[in-house]
Amino acid sequence: MKKIYLLAAALSIFACGQQQEKNVPLYLDPDAPIEARVEDALSRMTLEEKNAMTHAQSKFSSPGVPRLGIPELWHSDGPHGIRPEVLWDEWNQAGWTNDSCTAFPALVNLAATWDCELSRLYGECIGAEARYREKDILLGPGINMGRTPLNGRTFEYMGEDPYLASRLVVPYVQGVQSNGVAACVKHFAVNNQETNRTATNSVVDDRTLYEIYLPAFKAAVDGGAWAIMGSYNLYNGQFNCHNKKLLCDILKDEWGFDGVVISDWGGCRDDDEAVTNGLDIEMGTWTNGLRGAASDSYQNYHLARPYLERLRDGRASEEVLNDKARRILRTIFRTSMGKEQHFGSFTSPEHFAASRKIAAEGLVLLKNDGVLPLQVPQDGKILLVGENAYKMMTVGGGSSSLKAKYEVIPLDGIKEAFAGKAEVKWERGYVGDTQTSYNKVNTGQDLSESRSAIQLGQDAVAAAKEADCVIFIGGLNKSKYQDNEGTDRLDIGLPYCQDELIEALSEVAKRLVVVNISGSPVSMPWADKVNAIVQAWYGGSEFGHALADVLTGVVNPSGKLPFTIPYALADGPLKTERQYPGIMEEGKQWWQEYYDEGVFIGYRWYDTKQIPVQFPFGYGLSYTDFELSGATVKPSGKGWTVTAVVKNVGKLAGAEVVQLYISDTEASVERPAKELKGFEKVFLNPGESRKLSFSVDRQALSFFDAEKHEWVAEPGEFHALLGTSSEDIKADLVFSLK
Ligand code: BGC
């Protein structure tokens, strides 16, 4: 369809060009400035044409202006690969045979790399896949903050720290958009749980909003994001897909966002607010028409017929409609009708190589008594135990579910790595999730099991006794109440009695390595009893290879936790039901959820309250050792420069992430013990060192003063803390603001 529009437009340019060189309508001239093209196109459009653009015409597309040769917009999930084509009106895949994509690692895996260049590479690759598949808007990345470890979508986000997410989101967005595809940053805002996600009002004070929940979105906007998706929940008692304060006051007025605001699928709930409160395109609304298959059910959308009626009888102004149309036209001129024509590329060897690199660099080594990298005697025996060594994970989990061209499972990756050297066997150990399909995409695996739970455990333990090394590969999966859209987890413990199985294995195994695959923190009560622990993620197409690379030492691990792993859920900041999952108050229509903990989430909570955690934020080991020395802080320009030298003092090449935290010891408001304000990942050969330099400006010292509605840095003493996790601080430098 889109190709036909483009062809029509091209032919009209060609025909005009034959007669008179400049006789091309301005909006079709790719060399003309975008704003001039927008105004020209707008001036040619009827009221009905402008209105049509503001709502969906199918599950994942919204209209262009066929009469003018302006193509429709095609939207696609996002954010870990390009979703398979779906039927016009349904979530189910359409059954195409040419839409199997490269599955990239989950965004939490990207966050664990702490590597901005890899984030750009990720964006460039996924953007190229989107462009090849003729998608104009990629529905991602997701950057909601890890407020609770239970959030079912933690795996789709970038961790618990606003600074980390701010640094990583920008190159991803720019990488995607370098392909002429808009990145649609989601879900705006304070959407931090799946429980009652479409019926919960988040009650958040302004300081918390500005310090914790908005910075990554602001960074994305400042970094040039072309699209933002409103979230399902309410804030200030108003649904976020048409929330005046979030969309009109903050996003568009305060931040000057000139792109398009898209509703989450079905997130638009009100005829009037949809018009006036900053929404530009309404997608996915579950109208009765859709359910009852009316002839054109999309006409029942809030921004469809109801909006047109309001425009016609004067209840809605054309100026507001023009603003929406301008933003939509701008998006089209930035993407499919952009100056540079991109064609993209799909499932290329480069994309799979990037996927493998990101997957490997995000693996976090949490414990190692020297057992890794794995050495096994020639013809030795390696036993893998656990369902996740075998189960494919790119299918499932909600809208980020993919149809991957291939997925290397850990069992195959590890077998390949040890081919000709050791025997690799697998015991399932427990039954977790036997589902193999989502939206009619099937992995083709058979996960049925005839053995009883007791038998499975006994078989695994018996086999473990015979092995030179046991690698337990378990964790969570993408089924309901785990890492999954639509539901939250119920606890932070491992499901399916895995703790007991790991304990039993630890009693008989000569060496036991635990690989936990999850998208969110799990408690590890057996941590002292095993030889090594690797935190792994949903790693995409090349996961099995990436994991084998790290286990064997082909890749030296350099991932760092993007969130805290606590000992117990109860240690965290959310203590009451009113904080999580929210309460139903008398006379209220929606669940009310009070962010009483304020800015104290993640390590901000644990560090400030001095609560011990299992593994701190920013933590991760390497097969080599690093030393940090010579740290200094000096005034420079309007701020300060913090420097230090990092040296690889071990025997292997590797990477360290040096982290800069700022601590404000005396302030008129309660502040976190420390906050991340800088980091750099450095790759060093043995013996090599590098001098690092971090700039600290007033903003890095500030808190948000809600009354003044501005950032405030109070004079006094501050500490610049340099370290390798929020707990491992190697240098404490004092400086003051006059
Ligand atoms: C999700 C979005 C997704 C959209 C389209 C919604 O349910 O919350 O993240 O992009 O569906 O699939």
PDB file of N, CA and C in Angstrom, residues 108 148-156 386-397 407 410 430-435 447 472-484 487-499 502 514-524 526 534-539 543 563 565:
ATOM      1  N   VAL A 108      17.106  -4.881  29.357  1.00  0.00           N
ATOM      2  CA  VAL A 108      17.802  -4.960  30.645  1.00  0.00           C
ATOM      3  C   VAL A 108      19.218  -5.507  30.434  1.00  0.00           C
ATOM      4  N   THR A 148       9.920  -1.519  41.677  1.00  0.00           N
ATOM      5  CA  THR A 148       9.788  -2.782  42.407  1.00  0.00           C
ATOM      6  C   THR A 148      10.387  -3.907  41.571  1.00  0.00           C
ATOM      7  N   PRO A 149      11.079  -4.848  42.227  1.00  0.00           N
ATOM      8  CA  PRO A 149      11.641  -5.990  41.483  1.00  0.00           C
ATOM      9  C   PRO A 149      10.542  -6.872  40.899  1.00  0.00           C
ATOM     10  N   LEU A 150       9.305  -6.639  41.322  1.00  0.00           N
ATOM     11  CA  LEU A 150       8.221  -7.516  40.865  1.00  0.00           C
ATOM     12  C   LEU A 150       7.654  -7.097  39.509  1.00  0.00           C
ATOM     13  N   ASN A 151       7.927  -5.887  39.052  1.00  0.00           N
ATOM     14  CA  ASN A 151       7.327  -5.430  37.791  1.00  0.00           C
ATOM     15  C   ASN A 151       7.585  -6.437  36.666  1.00  0.00           C
ATOM     16  N   GLY A 152       6.514  -6.925  36.068  1.00  0.00           N
ATOM     17  CA  GLY A 152       6.626  -7.948  35.028  1.00  0.00           C
ATOM     18  C   GLY A 152       7.390  -7.500  33.793  1.00  0.00           C
ATOM     19  N   ARG A 153       7.540  -6.190  33.604  1.00  0.00           N
ATOM     20  CA  ARG A 153       8.223  -5.714  32.392  1.00  0.00           C
ATOM     21  C   ARG A 153       9.624  -5.171  32.669  1.00  0.00           C
ATOM     22  N   THR A 154      10.185  -5.494  33.824  1.00  0.00           N
ATOM     23  CA  THR A 154      11.542  -5.027  34.130  1.00  0.00           C
ATOM     24  C   THR A 154      12.508  -5.404  33.009  1.00  0.00           C
ATOM     25  N   PHE A 155      12.277  -6.570  32.405  1.00  0.00           N
ATOM     26  CA  PHE A 155      13.201  -7.033  31.350  1.00  0.00           C
ATOM     27  C   PHE A 155      13.190  -6.130  30.119  1.00  0.00           C
ATOM     28  N   GLU A 156      12.124  -5.355  29.931  1.00  0.00           N
ATOM     29  CA  GLU A 156      12.028  -4.469  28.764  1.00  0.00           C
ATOM     30  C   GLU A 156      12.582  -3.080  29.040  1.00  0.00           C
ATOM     31  N   GLY A 386      18.574 -27.865  34.221  1.00  0.00           N
ATOM     32  CA  GLY A 386      17.636 -26.736  34.271  1.00  0.00           C
ATOM     33  C   GLY A 386      16.915 -26.520  32.947  1.00  0.00           C
ATOM     34  N   GLU A 387      15.666 -26.140  33.075  1.00  0.00           N
ATOM     35  CA  GLU A 387      14.835 -25.965  31.875  1.00  0.00           C
ATOM     36  C   GLU A 387      15.351 -24.860  30.956  1.00  0.00           C
ATOM     37  N   ASN A 388      15.922 -23.810  31.584  1.00  0.00           N
ATOM     38  CA  ASN A 388      16.348 -22.687  30.753  1.00  0.00           C
ATOM     39  C   ASN A 388      17.583 -22.978  29.901  1.00  0.00           C
ATOM     40  N   ALA A 389      18.215 -24.131  30.128  1.00  0.00           N
ATOM     41  CA  ALA A 389      19.317 -24.509  29.241  1.00  0.00           C
ATOM     42  C   ALA A 389      18.762 -24.894  27.873  1.00  0.00           C
ATOM     43  N   TYR A 390      17.467 -25.191  27.850  1.00  0.00           N
ATOM     44  CA  TYR A 390      16.866 -25.730  26.638  1.00  0.00           C
ATOM     45  C   TYR A 390      15.752 -24.851  26.056  1.00  0.00           C
ATOM     46  N   LYS A 391      15.003 -24.209  26.949  1.00  0.00           N
ATOM     47  CA  LYS A 391      13.799 -23.494  26.495  1.00  0.00           C
ATOM     48  C   LYS A 391      14.132 -22.235  25.694  1.00  0.00           C
ATOM     49  N   MET A 392      13.457 -22.092  24.551  1.00  0.00           N
ATOM     50  CA  MET A 392      13.628 -20.864  23.767  1.00  0.00           C
ATOM     51  C   MET A 392      12.869 -19.724  24.435  1.00  0.00           C
ATOM     52  N   MET A 393      13.477 -18.565  24.454  1.00  0.00           N
ATOM     53  CA  MET A 393      12.892 -17.461  25.215  1.00  0.00           C
ATOM     54  C   MET A 393      12.522 -16.248  24.366  1.00  0.00           C
ATOM     55  N   THR A 394      12.726 -16.322  23.049  1.00  0.00           N
ATOM     56  CA  THR A 394      12.378 -15.135  22.267  1.00  0.00           C
ATOM     57  C   THR A 394      10.879 -15.067  21.992  1.00  0.00           C
ATOM     58  N   VAL A 395      10.183 -16.174  22.206  1.00  0.00           N
ATOM     59  CA  VAL A 395       8.730 -16.192  22.034  1.00  0.00           C
ATOM     60  C   VAL A 395       8.085 -16.069  23.409  1.00  0.00           C
ATOM     61  N   GLY A 396       7.151 -15.114  23.557  1.00  0.00           N
ATOM     62  CA  GLY A 396       6.430 -14.980  24.818  1.00  0.00           C
ATOM     63  C   GLY A 396       6.718 -13.674  25.517  1.00  0.00           C
ATOM     64  N   GLY A 397       5.972 -13.428  26.592  1.00  0.00           N
ATOM     65  CA  GLY A 397       6.238 -12.255  27.421  1.00  0.00           C
ATOM     66  C   GLY A 397       5.439 -11.017  27.063  1.00  0.00           C
ATOM     67  N   GLU A 407      17.334 -19.106  17.127  1.00  0.00           N
ATOM     68  CA  GLU A 407      17.718 -18.807  18.504  1.00  0.00           C
ATOM     69  C   GLU A 407      18.625 -19.926  18.998  1.00  0.00           C
ATOM     70  N   PRO A 410      21.188 -22.306  25.189  1.00  0.00           N
ATOM     71  CA  PRO A 410      22.437 -22.546  25.925  1.00  0.00           C
ATOM     72  C   PRO A 410      22.997 -23.948  25.686  1.00  0.00           C
ATOM     73  N   TYR A 430      13.565 -29.853  36.519  1.00  0.00           N
ATOM     74  CA  TYR A 430      12.244 -29.385  36.976  1.00  0.00           C
ATOM     75  C   TYR A 430      11.432 -29.008  35.740  1.00  0.00           C
ATOM     76  N   VAL A 431      10.126 -28.956  35.903  1.00  0.00           N
ATOM     77  CA  VAL A 431       9.291 -28.460  34.799  1.00  0.00           C
ATOM     78  C   VAL A 431       8.804 -27.070  35.160  1.00  0.00           C
ATOM     79  N   GLY A 432       9.049 -26.142  34.279  1.00  0.00           N
ATOM     80  CA  GLY A 432       8.588 -24.766  34.499  1.00  0.00           C
ATOM     81  C   GLY A 432       7.430 -24.447  33.585  1.00  0.00           C
ATOM     82  N   ASP A 433       7.753 -23.836  32.487  1.00  0.00           N
ATOM     83  CA  ASP A 433       6.714 -23.394  31.554  1.00  0.00           C
ATOM     84  C   ASP A 433       6.808 -24.247  30.286  1.00  0.00           C
ATOM     85  N   THR A 434       5.741 -24.952  29.979  1.00  0.00           N
ATOM     86  CA  THR A 434       5.801 -25.843  28.816  1.00  0.00           C
ATOM     87  C   THR A 434       5.233 -25.188  27.553  1.00  0.00           C
ATOM     88  N   GLN A 435       4.794 -23.937  27.697  1.00  0.00           N
ATOM     89  CA  GLN A 435       4.240 -23.265  26.510  1.00  0.00           C
ATOM     90  C   GLN A 435       5.325 -22.965  25.489  1.00  0.00           C
ATOM     91  N   LEU A 447       8.055 -29.389  24.827  1.00  0.00           N
ATOM     92  CA  LEU A 447       8.448 -29.277  26.235  1.00  0.00           C
ATOM     93  C   LEU A 447       7.600 -30.159  27.148  1.00  0.00           C
ATOM     94  N   PHE A 472      24.140 -25.233  36.361  1.00  0.00           N
ATOM     95  CA  PHE A 472      22.693 -25.116  36.506  1.00  0.00           C
ATOM     96  C   PHE A 472      22.244 -23.895  35.712  1.00  0.00           C
ATOM     97  N   ILE A 473      21.298 -24.075  34.786  1.00  0.00           N
ATOM     98  CA  ILE A 473      20.811 -22.935  33.991  1.00  0.00           C
ATOM     99  C   ILE A 473      19.300 -22.837  34.178  1.00  0.00           C
ATOM    100  N   GLY A 474      18.904 -21.987  35.108  1.00  0.00           N
ATOM    101  CA  GLY A 474      17.474 -21.844  35.418  1.00  0.00           C
ATOM    102  C   GLY A 474      17.098 -20.385  35.488  1.00  0.00           C
ATOM    103  N   GLY A 475      16.168 -20.090  36.398  1.00  0.00           N
ATOM    104  CA  GLY A 475      15.743 -18.700  36.548  1.00  0.00           C
ATOM    105  C   GLY A 475      14.265 -18.542  36.300  1.00  0.00           C
ATOM    106  N   LEU A 476      13.922 -17.459  35.643  1.00  0.00           N
ATOM    107  CA  LEU A 476      12.523 -17.190  35.336  1.00  0.00           C
ATOM    108  C   LEU A 476      12.283 -17.508  33.870  1.00  0.00           C
ATOM    109  N   ASN A 477      11.072 -17.257  33.411  1.00  0.00           N
ATOM    110  CA  ASN A 477      10.772 -17.337  31.977  1.00  0.00           C
ATOM    111  C   ASN A 477       9.736 -16.266  31.694  1.00  0.00           C
ATOM    112  N   LYS A 478       9.096 -16.364  30.542  1.00  0.00           N
ATOM    113  CA  LYS A 478       8.194 -15.272  30.166  1.00  0.00           C
ATOM    114  C   LYS A 478       6.718 -15.635  30.314  1.00  0.00           C
ATOM    115  N   SER A 479       6.456 -16.563  31.241  1.00  0.00           N
ATOM    116  CA  SER A 479       5.047 -16.903  31.429  1.00  0.00           C
ATOM    117  C   SER A 479       4.412 -15.974  32.466  1.00  0.00           C
ATOM    118  N   LYS A 480       3.106 -16.135  32.636  1.00  0.00           N
ATOM    119  CA  LYS A 480       2.329 -15.298  33.542  1.00  0.00           C
ATOM    120  C   LYS A 480       2.981 -15.244  34.933  1.00  0.00           C
ATOM    121  N   TYR A 481       2.967 -14.088  35.555  1.00  0.00           N
ATOM    122  CA  TYR A 481       3.542 -13.862  36.891  1.00  0.00           C
ATOM    123  C   TYR A 481       5.061 -14.011  36.925  1.00  0.00           C
ATOM    124  N   GLN A 482       5.696 -13.988  35.758  1.00  0.00           N
ATOM    125  CA  GLN A 482       7.167 -13.967  35.761  1.00  0.00           C
ATOM    126  C   GLN A 482       7.605 -12.720  34.990  1.00  0.00           C
ATOM    127  N   ASP A 483       8.588 -12.848  34.092  1.00  0.00           N
ATOM    128  CA  ASP A 483       8.969 -11.678  33.304  1.00  0.00           C
ATOM    129  C   ASP A 483       7.998 -11.592  32.135  1.00  0.00           C
ATOM    130  N   ASN A 484       6.924 -10.865  32.355  1.00  0.00           N
ATOM    131  CA  ASN A 484       5.818 -10.962  31.421  1.00  0.00           C
ATOM    132  C   ASN A 484       4.942  -9.712  31.483  1.00  0.00           C
ATOM    133  N   THR A 487       1.193  -8.999  33.855  1.00  0.00           N
ATOM    134  CA  THR A 487       1.155  -9.450  35.253  1.00  0.00           C
ATOM    135  C   THR A 487       2.500  -9.142  35.898  1.00  0.00           C
ATOM    136  N   ASP A 488       2.471  -8.955  37.209  1.00  0.00           N
ATOM    137  CA  ASP A 488       3.726  -8.805  37.953  1.00  0.00           C
ATOM    138  C   ASP A 488       4.116 -10.139  38.561  1.00  0.00           C
ATOM    139  N   ARG A 489       5.351 -10.231  39.011  1.00  0.00           N
ATOM    140  CA  ARG A 489       5.775 -11.417  39.754  1.00  0.00           C
ATOM    141  C   ARG A 489       5.129 -11.386  41.140  1.00  0.00           C
ATOM    142  N   LEU A 490       5.071 -12.533  41.781  1.00  0.00           N
ATOM    143  CA  LEU A 490       4.407 -12.599  43.085  1.00  0.00           C
ATOM    144  C   LEU A 490       5.423 -12.515  44.216  1.00  0.00           C
ATOM    145  N   ASP A 491       6.675 -12.873  43.916  1.00  0.00           N
ATOM    146  CA  ASP A 491       7.731 -12.835  44.932  1.00  0.00           C
ATOM    147  C   ASP A 491       9.068 -12.747  44.190  1.00  0.00           C
ATOM    148  N   ILE A 492      10.168 -12.561  44.939  1.00  0.00           N
ATOM    149  CA  ILE A 492      11.436 -12.500  44.210  1.00  0.00           C
ATOM    150  C   ILE A 492      12.199 -13.830  44.250  1.00  0.00           C
ATOM    151  N   GLY A 493      11.610 -14.849  44.859  1.00  0.00           N
ATOM    152  CA  GLY A 493      12.275 -16.155  44.879  1.00  0.00           C
ATOM    153  C   GLY A 493      12.165 -16.858  43.529  1.00  0.00           C
ATOM    154  N   LEU A 494      13.015 -17.856  43.331  1.00  0.00           N
ATOM    155  CA  LEU A 494      12.933 -18.640  42.097  1.00  0.00           C
ATOM    156  C   LEU A 494      11.728 -19.576  42.157  1.00  0.00           C
ATOM    157  N   PRO A 495      11.009 -19.732  41.062  1.00  0.00           N
ATOM    158  CA  PRO A 495       9.855 -20.638  41.048  1.00  0.00           C
ATOM    159  C   PRO A 495      10.280 -22.101  40.834  1.00  0.00           C
ATOM    160  N   TYR A 496       9.332 -22.989  40.884  1.00  0.00           N
ATOM    161  CA  TYR A 496       9.471 -24.425  40.545  1.00  0.00           C
ATOM    162  C   TYR A 496      10.486 -25.141  41.453  1.00  0.00           C
ATOM    163  N   CYS A 497      10.601 -24.717  42.699  1.00  0.00           N
ATOM    164  CA  CYS A 497      11.500 -25.364  43.675  1.00  0.00           C
ATOM    165  C   CYS A 497      12.954 -25.409  43.181  1.00  0.00           C
ATOM    166  N   GLN A 498      13.359 -24.396  42.446  1.00  0.00           N
ATOM    167  CA  GLN A 498      14.751 -24.397  41.955  1.00  0.00           C
ATOM    168  C   GLN A 498      15.764 -24.222  43.092  1.00  0.00           C
ATOM    169  N   ASP A 499      15.372 -23.450  44.130  1.00  0.00           N
ATOM    170  CA  ASP A 499      16.315 -23.267  45.247  1.00  0.00           C
ATOM    171  C   ASP A 499      16.704 -24.625  45.840  1.00  0.00           C
ATOM    172  N   ILE A 502      19.018 -26.552  43.500  1.00  0.00           N
ATOM    173  CA  ILE A 502      20.397 -26.033  43.511  1.00  0.00           C
ATOM    174  C   ILE A 502      21.121 -26.506  44.787  1.00  0.00           C
ATOM    175  N   VAL A 514      26.108 -21.595  38.721  1.00  0.00           N
ATOM    176  CA  VAL A 514      24.684 -21.289  38.518  1.00  0.00           C
ATOM    177  C   VAL A 514      24.562 -20.131  37.530  1.00  0.00           C
ATOM    178  N   VAL A 515      23.792 -20.362  36.480  1.00  0.00           N
ATOM    179  CA  VAL A 515      23.467 -19.292  35.536  1.00  0.00           C
ATOM    180  C   VAL A 515      21.996 -18.969  35.738  1.00  0.00           C
ATOM    181  N   ASN A 516      21.732 -17.779  36.248  1.00  0.00           N
ATOM    182  CA  ASN A 516      20.339 -17.376  36.444  1.00  0.00           C
ATOM    183  C   ASN A 516      19.895 -16.516  35.276  1.00  0.00           C
ATOM    184  N   ILE A 517      18.901 -17.015  34.532  1.00  0.00           N
ATOM    185  CA  ILE A 517      18.367 -16.220  33.421  1.00  0.00           C
ATOM    186  C   ILE A 517      17.080 -15.566  33.912  1.00  0.00           C
ATOM    187  N   SER A 518      17.088 -14.252  33.978  1.00  0.00           N
ATOM    188  CA  SER A 518      15.867 -13.546  34.379  1.00  0.00           C
ATOM    189  C   SER A 518      15.969 -12.113  33.878  1.00  0.00           C
ATOM    190  N   GLY A 519      14.837 -11.425  33.905  1.00  0.00           N
ATOM    191  CA  GLY A 519      14.861 -10.020  33.495  1.00  0.00           C
ATOM    192  C   GLY A 519      14.759  -9.101  34.686  1.00  0.00           C
ATOM    193  N   SER A 520      14.659  -9.688  35.875  1.00  0.00           N
ATOM    194  CA  SER A 520      14.474  -8.908  37.096  1.00  0.00           C
ATOM    195  C   SER A 520      15.188  -9.643  38.233  1.00  0.00           C
ATOM    196  N   PRO A 521      15.382  -8.955  39.372  1.00  0.00           N
ATOM    197  CA  PRO A 521      16.190  -9.546  40.444  1.00  0.00           C
ATOM    198  C   PRO A 521      15.531 -10.776  41.066  1.00  0.00           C
ATOM    199  N   VAL A 522      16.327 -11.822  41.306  1.00  0.00           N
ATOM    200  CA  VAL A 522      15.817 -12.972  42.059  1.00  0.00           C
ATOM    201  C   VAL A 522      16.708 -13.161  43.284  1.00  0.00           C
ATOM    202  N   SER A 523      16.121 -13.655  44.369  1.00  0.00           N
ATOM    203  CA  SER A 523      16.924 -13.899  45.569  1.00  0.00           C
ATOM    204  C   SER A 523      17.718 -15.187  45.371  1.00  0.00           C
ATOM    205  N   MET A 524      18.879 -15.263  45.995  1.00  0.00           N
ATOM    206  CA  MET A 524      19.805 -16.384  45.779  1.00  0.00           C
ATOM    207  C   MET A 524      20.278 -16.924  47.126  1.00  0.00           C
ATOM    208  N   TRP A 526      21.187 -19.671  48.073  1.00  0.00           N
ATOM    209  CA  TRP A 526      22.219 -20.701  47.968  1.00  0.00           C
ATOM    210  C   TRP A 526      23.567 -20.122  47.535  1.00  0.00           C
ATOM    211  N   VAL A 534      26.435 -16.599  37.476  1.00  0.00           N
ATOM    212  CA  VAL A 534      26.360 -15.668  36.352  1.00  0.00           C
ATOM    213  C   VAL A 534      24.918 -15.174  36.247  1.00  0.00           C
ATOM    214  N   GLN A 535      24.726 -13.861  36.270  1.00  0.00           N
ATOM    215  CA  GLN A 535      23.394 -13.305  36.001  1.00  0.00           C
ATOM    216  C   GLN A 535      23.276 -13.122  34.492  1.00  0.00           C
ATOM    217  N   ALA A 536      22.345 -13.869  33.920  1.00  0.00           N
ATOM    218  CA  ALA A 536      22.130 -13.774  32.474  1.00  0.00           C
ATOM    219  C   ALA A 536      20.730 -13.235  32.227  1.00  0.00           C
ATOM    220  N   TRP A 537      20.464 -12.872  30.970  1.00  0.00           N
ATOM    221  CA  TRP A 537      19.202 -12.213  30.621  1.00  0.00           C
ATOM    222  C   TRP A 537      18.600 -12.933  29.419  1.00  0.00           C
ATOM    223  N   TYR A 538      17.492 -12.429  28.943  1.00  0.00           N
ATOM    224  CA  TYR A 538      16.946 -12.964  27.689  1.00  0.00           C
ATOM    225  C   TYR A 538      17.826 -12.390  26.581  1.00  0.00           C
ATOM    226  N   GLY A 539      18.702 -13.223  26.062  1.00  0.00           N
ATOM    227  CA  GLY A 539      19.812 -12.718  25.254  1.00  0.00           C
ATOM    228  C   GLY A 539      19.601 -12.758  23.750  1.00  0.00           C
ATOM    229  N   PHE A 543      22.052 -16.016  22.087  1.00  0.00           N
ATOM    230  CA  PHE A 543      22.294 -16.142  23.523  1.00  0.00           C
ATOM    231  C   PHE A 543      23.190 -17.334  23.878  1.00  0.00           C
ATOM    232  N   PHE A 563      20.449  -3.075  38.365  1.00  0.00           N
ATOM    233  CA  PHE A 563      19.572  -2.947  39.531  1.00  0.00           C
ATOM    234  C   PHE A 563      20.195  -3.701  40.705  1.00  0.00           C
ATOM    235  N   ILE A 565      20.226  -6.450  43.683  1.00  0.00           N
ATOM    236  CA  ILE A 565      19.606  -7.729  44.026  1.00  0.00           C
ATOM    237  C   ILE A 565      19.545  -7.812  45.556  1.00  0.00           C
TER     238      ILE A 565
END
